[in-house]
mmCIF file of C-alpha atoms and ligand atoms in Angstrom:
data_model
loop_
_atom_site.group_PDB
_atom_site.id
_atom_site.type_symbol
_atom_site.label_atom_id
_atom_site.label_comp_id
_atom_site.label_asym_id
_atom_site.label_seq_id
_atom_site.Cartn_x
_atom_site.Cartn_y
_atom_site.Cartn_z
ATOM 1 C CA UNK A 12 0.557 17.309 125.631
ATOM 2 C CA UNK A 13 -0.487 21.166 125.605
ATOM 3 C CA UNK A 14 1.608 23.179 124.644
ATOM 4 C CA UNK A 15 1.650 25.300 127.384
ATOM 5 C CA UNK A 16 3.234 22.482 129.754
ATOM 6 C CA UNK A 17 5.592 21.918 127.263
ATOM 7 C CA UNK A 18 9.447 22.469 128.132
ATOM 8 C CA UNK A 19 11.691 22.528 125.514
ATOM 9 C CA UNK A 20 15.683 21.415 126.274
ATOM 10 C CA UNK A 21 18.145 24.191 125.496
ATOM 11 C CA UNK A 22 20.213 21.850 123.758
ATOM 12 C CA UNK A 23 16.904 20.701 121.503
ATOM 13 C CA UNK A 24 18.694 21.652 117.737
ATOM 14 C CA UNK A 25 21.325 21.558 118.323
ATOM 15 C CA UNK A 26 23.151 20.437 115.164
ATOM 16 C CA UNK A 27 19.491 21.007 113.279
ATOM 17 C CA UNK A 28 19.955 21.986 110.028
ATOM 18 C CA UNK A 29 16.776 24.291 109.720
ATOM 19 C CA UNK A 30 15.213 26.351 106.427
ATOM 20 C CA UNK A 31 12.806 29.447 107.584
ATOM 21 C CA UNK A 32 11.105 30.685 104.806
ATOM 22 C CA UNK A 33 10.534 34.933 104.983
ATOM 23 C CA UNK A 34 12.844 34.650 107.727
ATOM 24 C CA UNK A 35 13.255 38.372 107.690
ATOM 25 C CA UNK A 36 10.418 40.061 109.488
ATOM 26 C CA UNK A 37 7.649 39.566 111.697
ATOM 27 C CA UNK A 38 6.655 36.135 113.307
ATOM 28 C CA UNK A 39 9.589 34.207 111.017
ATOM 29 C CA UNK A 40 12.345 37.025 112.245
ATOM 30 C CA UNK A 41 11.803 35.163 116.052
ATOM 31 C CA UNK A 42 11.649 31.844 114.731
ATOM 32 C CA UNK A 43 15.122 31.841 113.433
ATOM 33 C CA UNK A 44 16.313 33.703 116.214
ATOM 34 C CA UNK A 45 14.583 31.221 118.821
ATOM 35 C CA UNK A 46 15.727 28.169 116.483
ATOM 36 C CA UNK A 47 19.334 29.313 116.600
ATOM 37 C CA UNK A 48 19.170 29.944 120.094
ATOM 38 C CA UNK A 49 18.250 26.577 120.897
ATOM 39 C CA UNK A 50 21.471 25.323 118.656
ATOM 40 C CA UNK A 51 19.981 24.851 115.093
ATOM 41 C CA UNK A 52 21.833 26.212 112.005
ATOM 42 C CA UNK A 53 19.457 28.265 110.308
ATOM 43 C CA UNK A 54 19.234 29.031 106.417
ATOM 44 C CA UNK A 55 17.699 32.868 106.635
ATOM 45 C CA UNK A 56 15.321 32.615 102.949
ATOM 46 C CA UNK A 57 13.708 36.102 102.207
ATOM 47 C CA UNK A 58 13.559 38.498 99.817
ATOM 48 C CA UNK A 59 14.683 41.754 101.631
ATOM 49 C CA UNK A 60 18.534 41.033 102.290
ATOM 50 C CA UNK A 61 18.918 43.925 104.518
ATOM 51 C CA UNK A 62 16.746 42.291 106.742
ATOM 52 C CA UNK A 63 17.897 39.050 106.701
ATOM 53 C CA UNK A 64 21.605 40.425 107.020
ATOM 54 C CA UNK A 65 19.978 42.243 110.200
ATOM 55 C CA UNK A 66 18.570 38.702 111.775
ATOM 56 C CA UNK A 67 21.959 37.244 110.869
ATOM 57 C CA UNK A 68 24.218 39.817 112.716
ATOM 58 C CA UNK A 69 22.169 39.313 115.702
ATOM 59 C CA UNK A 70 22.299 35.555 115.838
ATOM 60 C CA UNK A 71 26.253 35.867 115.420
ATOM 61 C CA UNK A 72 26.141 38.207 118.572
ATOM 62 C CA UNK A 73 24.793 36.115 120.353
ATOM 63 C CA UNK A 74 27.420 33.684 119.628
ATOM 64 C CA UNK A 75 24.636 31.057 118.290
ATOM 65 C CA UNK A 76 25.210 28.665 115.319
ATOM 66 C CA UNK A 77 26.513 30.898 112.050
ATOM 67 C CA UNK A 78 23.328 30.910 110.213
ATOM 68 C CA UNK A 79 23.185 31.427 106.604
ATOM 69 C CA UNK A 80 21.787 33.865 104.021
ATOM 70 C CA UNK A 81 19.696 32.620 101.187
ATOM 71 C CA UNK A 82 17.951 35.789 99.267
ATOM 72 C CA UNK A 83 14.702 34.217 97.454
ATOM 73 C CA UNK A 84 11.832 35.845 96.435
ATOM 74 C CA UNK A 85 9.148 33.185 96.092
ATOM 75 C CA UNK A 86 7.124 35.502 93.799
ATOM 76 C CA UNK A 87 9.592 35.228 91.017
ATOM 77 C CA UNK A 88 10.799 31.456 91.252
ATOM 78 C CA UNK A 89 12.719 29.710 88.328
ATOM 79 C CA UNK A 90 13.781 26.251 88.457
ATOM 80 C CA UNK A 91 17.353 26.664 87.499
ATOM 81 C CA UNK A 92 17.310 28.862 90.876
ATOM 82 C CA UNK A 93 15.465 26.086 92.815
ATOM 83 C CA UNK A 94 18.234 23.265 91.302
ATOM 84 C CA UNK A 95 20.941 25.975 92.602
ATOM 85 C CA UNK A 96 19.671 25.883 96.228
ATOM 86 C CA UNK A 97 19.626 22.302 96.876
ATOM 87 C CA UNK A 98 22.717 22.101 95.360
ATOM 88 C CA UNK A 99 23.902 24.428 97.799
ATOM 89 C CA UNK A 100 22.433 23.261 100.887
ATOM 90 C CA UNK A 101 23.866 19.785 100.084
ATOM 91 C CA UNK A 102 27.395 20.796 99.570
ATOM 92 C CA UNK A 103 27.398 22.766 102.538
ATOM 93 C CA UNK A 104 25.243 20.722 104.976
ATOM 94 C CA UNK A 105 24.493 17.499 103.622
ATOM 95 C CA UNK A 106 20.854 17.344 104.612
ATOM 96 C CA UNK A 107 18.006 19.406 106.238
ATOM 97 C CA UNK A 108 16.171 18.548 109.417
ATOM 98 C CA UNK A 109 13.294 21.318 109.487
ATOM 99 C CA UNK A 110 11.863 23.528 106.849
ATOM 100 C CA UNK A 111 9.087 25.847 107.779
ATOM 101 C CA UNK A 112 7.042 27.675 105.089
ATOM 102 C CA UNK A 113 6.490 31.309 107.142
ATOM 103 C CA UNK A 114 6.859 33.356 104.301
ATOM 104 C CA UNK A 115 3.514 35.394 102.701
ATOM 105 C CA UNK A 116 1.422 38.383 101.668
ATOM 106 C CA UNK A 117 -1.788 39.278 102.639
ATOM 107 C CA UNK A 118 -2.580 40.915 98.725
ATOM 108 C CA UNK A 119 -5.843 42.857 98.173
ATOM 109 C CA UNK A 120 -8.781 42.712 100.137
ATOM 110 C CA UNK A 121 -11.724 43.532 97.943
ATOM 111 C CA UNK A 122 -14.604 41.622 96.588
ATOM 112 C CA UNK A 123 -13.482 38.640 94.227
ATOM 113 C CA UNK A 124 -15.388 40.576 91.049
ATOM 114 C CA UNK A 125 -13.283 44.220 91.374
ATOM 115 C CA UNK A 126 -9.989 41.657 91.928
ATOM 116 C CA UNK A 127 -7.039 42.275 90.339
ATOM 117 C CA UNK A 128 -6.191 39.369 88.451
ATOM 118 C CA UNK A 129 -2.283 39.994 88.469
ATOM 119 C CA UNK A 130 -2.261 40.491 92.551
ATOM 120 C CA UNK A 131 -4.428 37.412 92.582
ATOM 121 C CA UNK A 132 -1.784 35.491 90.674
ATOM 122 C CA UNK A 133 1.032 36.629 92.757
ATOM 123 C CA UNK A 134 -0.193 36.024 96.187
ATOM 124 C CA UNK A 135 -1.120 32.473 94.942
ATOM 125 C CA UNK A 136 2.756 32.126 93.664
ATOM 126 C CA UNK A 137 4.254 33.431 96.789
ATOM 127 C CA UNK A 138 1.657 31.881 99.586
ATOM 128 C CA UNK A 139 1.045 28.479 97.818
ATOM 129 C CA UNK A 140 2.881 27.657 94.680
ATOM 130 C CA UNK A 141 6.210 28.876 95.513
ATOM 131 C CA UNK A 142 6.102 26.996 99.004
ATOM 132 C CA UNK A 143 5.101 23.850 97.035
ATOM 133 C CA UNK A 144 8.003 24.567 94.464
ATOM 134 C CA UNK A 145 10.619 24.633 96.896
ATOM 135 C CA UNK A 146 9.461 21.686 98.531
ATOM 136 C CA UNK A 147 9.450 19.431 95.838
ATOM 137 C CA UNK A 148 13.273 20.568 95.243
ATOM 138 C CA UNK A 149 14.107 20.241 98.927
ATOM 139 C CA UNK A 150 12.238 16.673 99.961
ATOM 140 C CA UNK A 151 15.084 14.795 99.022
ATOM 141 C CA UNK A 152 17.237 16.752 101.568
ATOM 142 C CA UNK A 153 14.638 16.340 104.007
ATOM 143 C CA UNK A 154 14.686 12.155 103.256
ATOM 144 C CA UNK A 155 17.860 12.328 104.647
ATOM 145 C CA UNK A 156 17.613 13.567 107.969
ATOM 146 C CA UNK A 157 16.533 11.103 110.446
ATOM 147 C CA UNK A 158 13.721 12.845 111.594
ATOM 148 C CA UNK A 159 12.679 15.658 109.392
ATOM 149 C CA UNK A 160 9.650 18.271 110.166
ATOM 150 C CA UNK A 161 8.011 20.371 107.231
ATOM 151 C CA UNK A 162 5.519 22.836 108.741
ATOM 152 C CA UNK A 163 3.146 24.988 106.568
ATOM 153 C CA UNK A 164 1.659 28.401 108.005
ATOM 154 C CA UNK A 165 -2.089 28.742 107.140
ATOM 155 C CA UNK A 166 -4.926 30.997 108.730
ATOM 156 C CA UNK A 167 -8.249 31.040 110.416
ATOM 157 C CA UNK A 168 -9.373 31.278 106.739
ATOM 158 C CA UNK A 169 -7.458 28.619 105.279
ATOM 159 C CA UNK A 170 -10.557 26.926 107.120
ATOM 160 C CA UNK A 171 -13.417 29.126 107.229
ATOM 161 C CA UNK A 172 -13.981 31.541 104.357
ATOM 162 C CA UNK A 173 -13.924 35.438 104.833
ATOM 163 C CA UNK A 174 -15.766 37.660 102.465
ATOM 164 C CA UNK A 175 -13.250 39.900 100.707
ATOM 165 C CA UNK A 176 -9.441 38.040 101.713
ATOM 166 C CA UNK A 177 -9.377 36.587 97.957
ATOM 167 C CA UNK A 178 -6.518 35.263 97.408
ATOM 168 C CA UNK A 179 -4.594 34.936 100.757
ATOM 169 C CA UNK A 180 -7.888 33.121 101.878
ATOM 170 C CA UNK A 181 -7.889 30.438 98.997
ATOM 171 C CA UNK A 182 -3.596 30.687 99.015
ATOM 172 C CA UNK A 183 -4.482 29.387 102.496
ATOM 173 C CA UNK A 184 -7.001 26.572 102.162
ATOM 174 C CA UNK A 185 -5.045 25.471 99.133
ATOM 175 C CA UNK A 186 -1.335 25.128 101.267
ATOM 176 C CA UNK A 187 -3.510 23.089 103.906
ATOM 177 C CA UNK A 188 -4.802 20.682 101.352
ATOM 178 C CA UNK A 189 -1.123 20.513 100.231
ATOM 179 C CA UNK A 190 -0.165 19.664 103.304
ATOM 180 C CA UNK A 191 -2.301 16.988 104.198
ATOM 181 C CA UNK A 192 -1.729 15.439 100.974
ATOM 182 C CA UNK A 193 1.670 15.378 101.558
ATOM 183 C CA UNK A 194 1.380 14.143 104.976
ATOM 184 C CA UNK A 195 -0.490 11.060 103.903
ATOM 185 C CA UNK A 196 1.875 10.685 100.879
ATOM 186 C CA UNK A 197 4.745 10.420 103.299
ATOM 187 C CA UNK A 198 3.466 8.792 106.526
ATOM 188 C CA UNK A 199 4.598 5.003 105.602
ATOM 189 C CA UNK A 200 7.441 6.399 103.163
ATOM 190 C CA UNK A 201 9.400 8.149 104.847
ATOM 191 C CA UNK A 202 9.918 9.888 108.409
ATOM 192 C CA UNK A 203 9.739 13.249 107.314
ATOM 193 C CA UNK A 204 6.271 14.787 109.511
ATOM 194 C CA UNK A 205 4.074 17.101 108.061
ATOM 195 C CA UNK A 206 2.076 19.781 109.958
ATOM 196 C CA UNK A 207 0.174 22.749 109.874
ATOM 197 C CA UNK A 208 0.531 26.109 111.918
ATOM 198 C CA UNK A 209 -1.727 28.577 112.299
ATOM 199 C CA UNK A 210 -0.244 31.168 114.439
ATOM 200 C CA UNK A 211 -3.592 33.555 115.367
ATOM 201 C CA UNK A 212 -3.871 36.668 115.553
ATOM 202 C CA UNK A 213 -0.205 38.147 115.798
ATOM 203 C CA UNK A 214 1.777 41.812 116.340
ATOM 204 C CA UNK A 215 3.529 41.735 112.886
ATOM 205 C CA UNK A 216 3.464 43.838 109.736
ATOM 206 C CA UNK A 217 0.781 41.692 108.059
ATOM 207 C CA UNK A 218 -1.519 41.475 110.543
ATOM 208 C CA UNK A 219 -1.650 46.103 110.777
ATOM 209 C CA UNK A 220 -1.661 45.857 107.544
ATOM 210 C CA UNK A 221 -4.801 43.520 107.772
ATOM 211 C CA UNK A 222 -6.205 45.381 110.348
ATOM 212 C CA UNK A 223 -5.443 48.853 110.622
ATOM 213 C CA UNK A 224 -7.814 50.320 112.957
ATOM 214 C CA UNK A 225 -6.798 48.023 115.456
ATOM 215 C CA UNK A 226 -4.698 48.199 118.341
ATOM 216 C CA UNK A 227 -1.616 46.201 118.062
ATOM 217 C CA UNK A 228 -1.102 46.155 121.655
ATOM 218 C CA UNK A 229 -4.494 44.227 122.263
ATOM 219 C CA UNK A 230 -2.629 41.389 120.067
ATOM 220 C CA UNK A 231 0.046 38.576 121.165
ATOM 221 C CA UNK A 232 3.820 38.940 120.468
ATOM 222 C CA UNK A 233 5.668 36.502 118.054
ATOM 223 C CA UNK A 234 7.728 35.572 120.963
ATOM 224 C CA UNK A 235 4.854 34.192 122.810
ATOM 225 C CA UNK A 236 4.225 31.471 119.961
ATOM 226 C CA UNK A 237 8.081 30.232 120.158
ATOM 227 C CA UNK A 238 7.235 27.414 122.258
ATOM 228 C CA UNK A 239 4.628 26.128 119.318
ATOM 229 C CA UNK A 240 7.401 26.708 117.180
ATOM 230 C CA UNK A 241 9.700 24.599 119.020
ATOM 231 C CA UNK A 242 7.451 21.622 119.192
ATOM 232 C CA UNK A 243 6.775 21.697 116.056
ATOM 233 C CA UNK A 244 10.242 21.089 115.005
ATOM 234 C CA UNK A 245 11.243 19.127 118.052
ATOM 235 C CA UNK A 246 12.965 16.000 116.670
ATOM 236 C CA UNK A 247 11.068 14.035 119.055
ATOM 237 C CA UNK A 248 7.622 15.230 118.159
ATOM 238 C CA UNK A 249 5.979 12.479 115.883
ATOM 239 C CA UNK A 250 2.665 13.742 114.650
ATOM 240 C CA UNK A 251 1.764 14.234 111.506
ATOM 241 C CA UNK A 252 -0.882 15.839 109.248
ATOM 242 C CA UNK A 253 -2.218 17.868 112.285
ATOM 243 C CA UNK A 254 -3.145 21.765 112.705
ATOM 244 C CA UNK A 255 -1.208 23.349 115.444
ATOM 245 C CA UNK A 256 -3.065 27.138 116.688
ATOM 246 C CA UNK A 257 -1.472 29.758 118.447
HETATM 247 P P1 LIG B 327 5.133 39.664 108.007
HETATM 248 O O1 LIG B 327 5.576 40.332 109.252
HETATM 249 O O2 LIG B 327 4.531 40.487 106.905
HETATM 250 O O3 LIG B 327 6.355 38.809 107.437
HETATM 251 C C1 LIG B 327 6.196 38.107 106.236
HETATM 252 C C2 LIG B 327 7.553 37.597 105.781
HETATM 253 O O4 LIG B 327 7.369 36.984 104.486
HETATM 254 C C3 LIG B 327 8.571 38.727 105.602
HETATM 255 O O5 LIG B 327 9.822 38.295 106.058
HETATM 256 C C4 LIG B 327 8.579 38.922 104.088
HETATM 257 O O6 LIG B 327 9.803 39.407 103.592
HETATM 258 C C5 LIG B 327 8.356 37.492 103.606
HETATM 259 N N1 LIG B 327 7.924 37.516 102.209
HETATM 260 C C6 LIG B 327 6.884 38.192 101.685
HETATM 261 N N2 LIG B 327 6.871 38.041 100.345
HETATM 262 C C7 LIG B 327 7.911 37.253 100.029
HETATM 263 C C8 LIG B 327 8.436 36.752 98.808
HETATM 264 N N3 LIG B 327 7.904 37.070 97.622
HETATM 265 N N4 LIG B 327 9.524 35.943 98.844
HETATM 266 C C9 LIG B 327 10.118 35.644 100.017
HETATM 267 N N5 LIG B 327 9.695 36.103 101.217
HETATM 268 C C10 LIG B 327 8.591 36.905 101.207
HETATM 269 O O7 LIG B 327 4.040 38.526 108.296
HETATM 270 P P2 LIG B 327 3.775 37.619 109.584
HETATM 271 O O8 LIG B 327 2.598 38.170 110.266
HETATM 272 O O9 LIG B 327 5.026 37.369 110.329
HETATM 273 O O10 LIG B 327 3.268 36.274 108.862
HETATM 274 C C11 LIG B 327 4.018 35.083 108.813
HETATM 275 C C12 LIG B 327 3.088 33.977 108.371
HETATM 276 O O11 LIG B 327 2.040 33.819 109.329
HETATM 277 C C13 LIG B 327 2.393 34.244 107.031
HETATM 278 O O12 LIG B 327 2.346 33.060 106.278
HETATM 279 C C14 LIG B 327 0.990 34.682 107.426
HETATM 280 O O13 LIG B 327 0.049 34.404 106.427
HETATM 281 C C15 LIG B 327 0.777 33.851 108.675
HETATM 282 N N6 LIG B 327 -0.233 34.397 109.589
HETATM 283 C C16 LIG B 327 -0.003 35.548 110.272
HETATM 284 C C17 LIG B 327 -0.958 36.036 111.155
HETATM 285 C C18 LIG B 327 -0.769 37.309 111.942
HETATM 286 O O14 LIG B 327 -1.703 37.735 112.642
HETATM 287 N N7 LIG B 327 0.392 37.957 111.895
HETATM 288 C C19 LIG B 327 -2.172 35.321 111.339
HETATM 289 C C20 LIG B 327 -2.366 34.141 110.631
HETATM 290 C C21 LIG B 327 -1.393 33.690 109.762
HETATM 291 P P3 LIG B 327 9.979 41.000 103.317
HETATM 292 O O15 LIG B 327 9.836 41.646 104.654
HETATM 293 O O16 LIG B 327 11.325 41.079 102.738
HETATM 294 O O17 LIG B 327 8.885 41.365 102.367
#
């Protein structure tokens, strides 16, 4: 079904337990908001608190689900932290139905030779290995929903390589091949569905910061992907291991 046509039931999560990574700003700051207007219970991860604090206030005055707050910076991860969390989650909610990996950095765009090896390391950690970290720790919350989506956000060049992106490009292709991994390692396993979004070009932070002589106007809004969103962690949405665009 395209997307387009697609008509989403304002009851569709409700009591969805839902985890939005870099849930703070930009395309994942309407995601939560457009989750918990739609009933779901979101858990607000970021690193800026102030801005998660922000998303929270307005979801509560709005009289939606009372999300929650979880500050996380995926660059600096430890496992003790990671043990913590889905500790947490189960004691207070007993499972999660969704988690979608929004969170990243674009890092330095510059030719691979004149790289900086530290920036290269941390936009690897927070756009790849921190997003597989936490979902190692947080499958076996996802086993126990009865229909559980996990959603990683890739790129245009997660699939085609662009001279100069670096590391966000190969951060990009390598969350994709985690994805599909996983989403063959869990198709006759379990009923958790993998997927893959790749939102487009978007009217956030990341993408001026990409592309600062443009005009951001020219460029869609994060609202106008919420119905992608949606499906993607519609309950009754079965595929898996596919590449959603916006
Ligand atoms: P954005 O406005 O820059 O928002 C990124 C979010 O990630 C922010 O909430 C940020 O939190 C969070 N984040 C960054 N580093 C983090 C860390 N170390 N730990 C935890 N959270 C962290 O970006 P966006 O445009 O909405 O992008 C969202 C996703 O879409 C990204 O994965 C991006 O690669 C992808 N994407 C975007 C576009 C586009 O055109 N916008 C196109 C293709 C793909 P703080 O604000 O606290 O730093």
């Amino acid at each position: 079904m395209p997307i387009s046509s697609y008509k989403p039931n304002p009851c569709l999560l409700e009591k969805q337990i839902i985890l939005i990574t870099g849930a703070g700003d930009g395309i994942g700051r309407n995601v939560a908001k457009t989750y918990a207007s739609f009933g779901a219970t979101v858990l607000l991860m970021g690193r800026t608190v102030s801005k998660l604090e922000k998303v929270y206030d307005e979801i509560i005055s709005e009289n939606h689900p009372e999300p929650a707050i979880i500050p996380l910076d995926l660059g600096n991860l430890e496992m003790v932290t990671l043990t913590e969390l889905s500790d947490n989650i189960t004691a207070n909610y007993g499972r999660l139905d969704s988690l979608l990996h929004n969170a990243g950095v674009i890092g330095q765009k510059t030719p691979v030779e004149y790289s900086d090896t530290e920036e290269w390391e941390r936009v690897m950690q927070i756009n790849f290995s921190g997003a597989v970290l936490l979902t190692r720790s947080l499958l076996p919350l996802l086993q126990r929903s009865s229909s559980a989506s996990l959603v990683f956000t890739s790129s245009a060049v997660g699939r085609t390589p662009r001279a100069y992106w670096g590391a966000y490009c190969v951060s990009k292709y390598a969350i994709e091949g985690f994805a599909l991994l996983l989403a063959d390692e869990l198709e006759n396993t379990s009923t958790i569905r993998v997927n893959i979004v790749n939102p487009g070009a978007t009217r956030t932070k990341m993408r001026a910061t990409a592309y600062p002589n443009e005009d951001p106007l020219t460029l869609k809004t994060p609202e106008e992907l919420m119905n992608l969103y949606l499906y993607l962690v519609d309950p009754n949405n079965k595929e898996n291991g596919q590449t959603f665009n916006g």
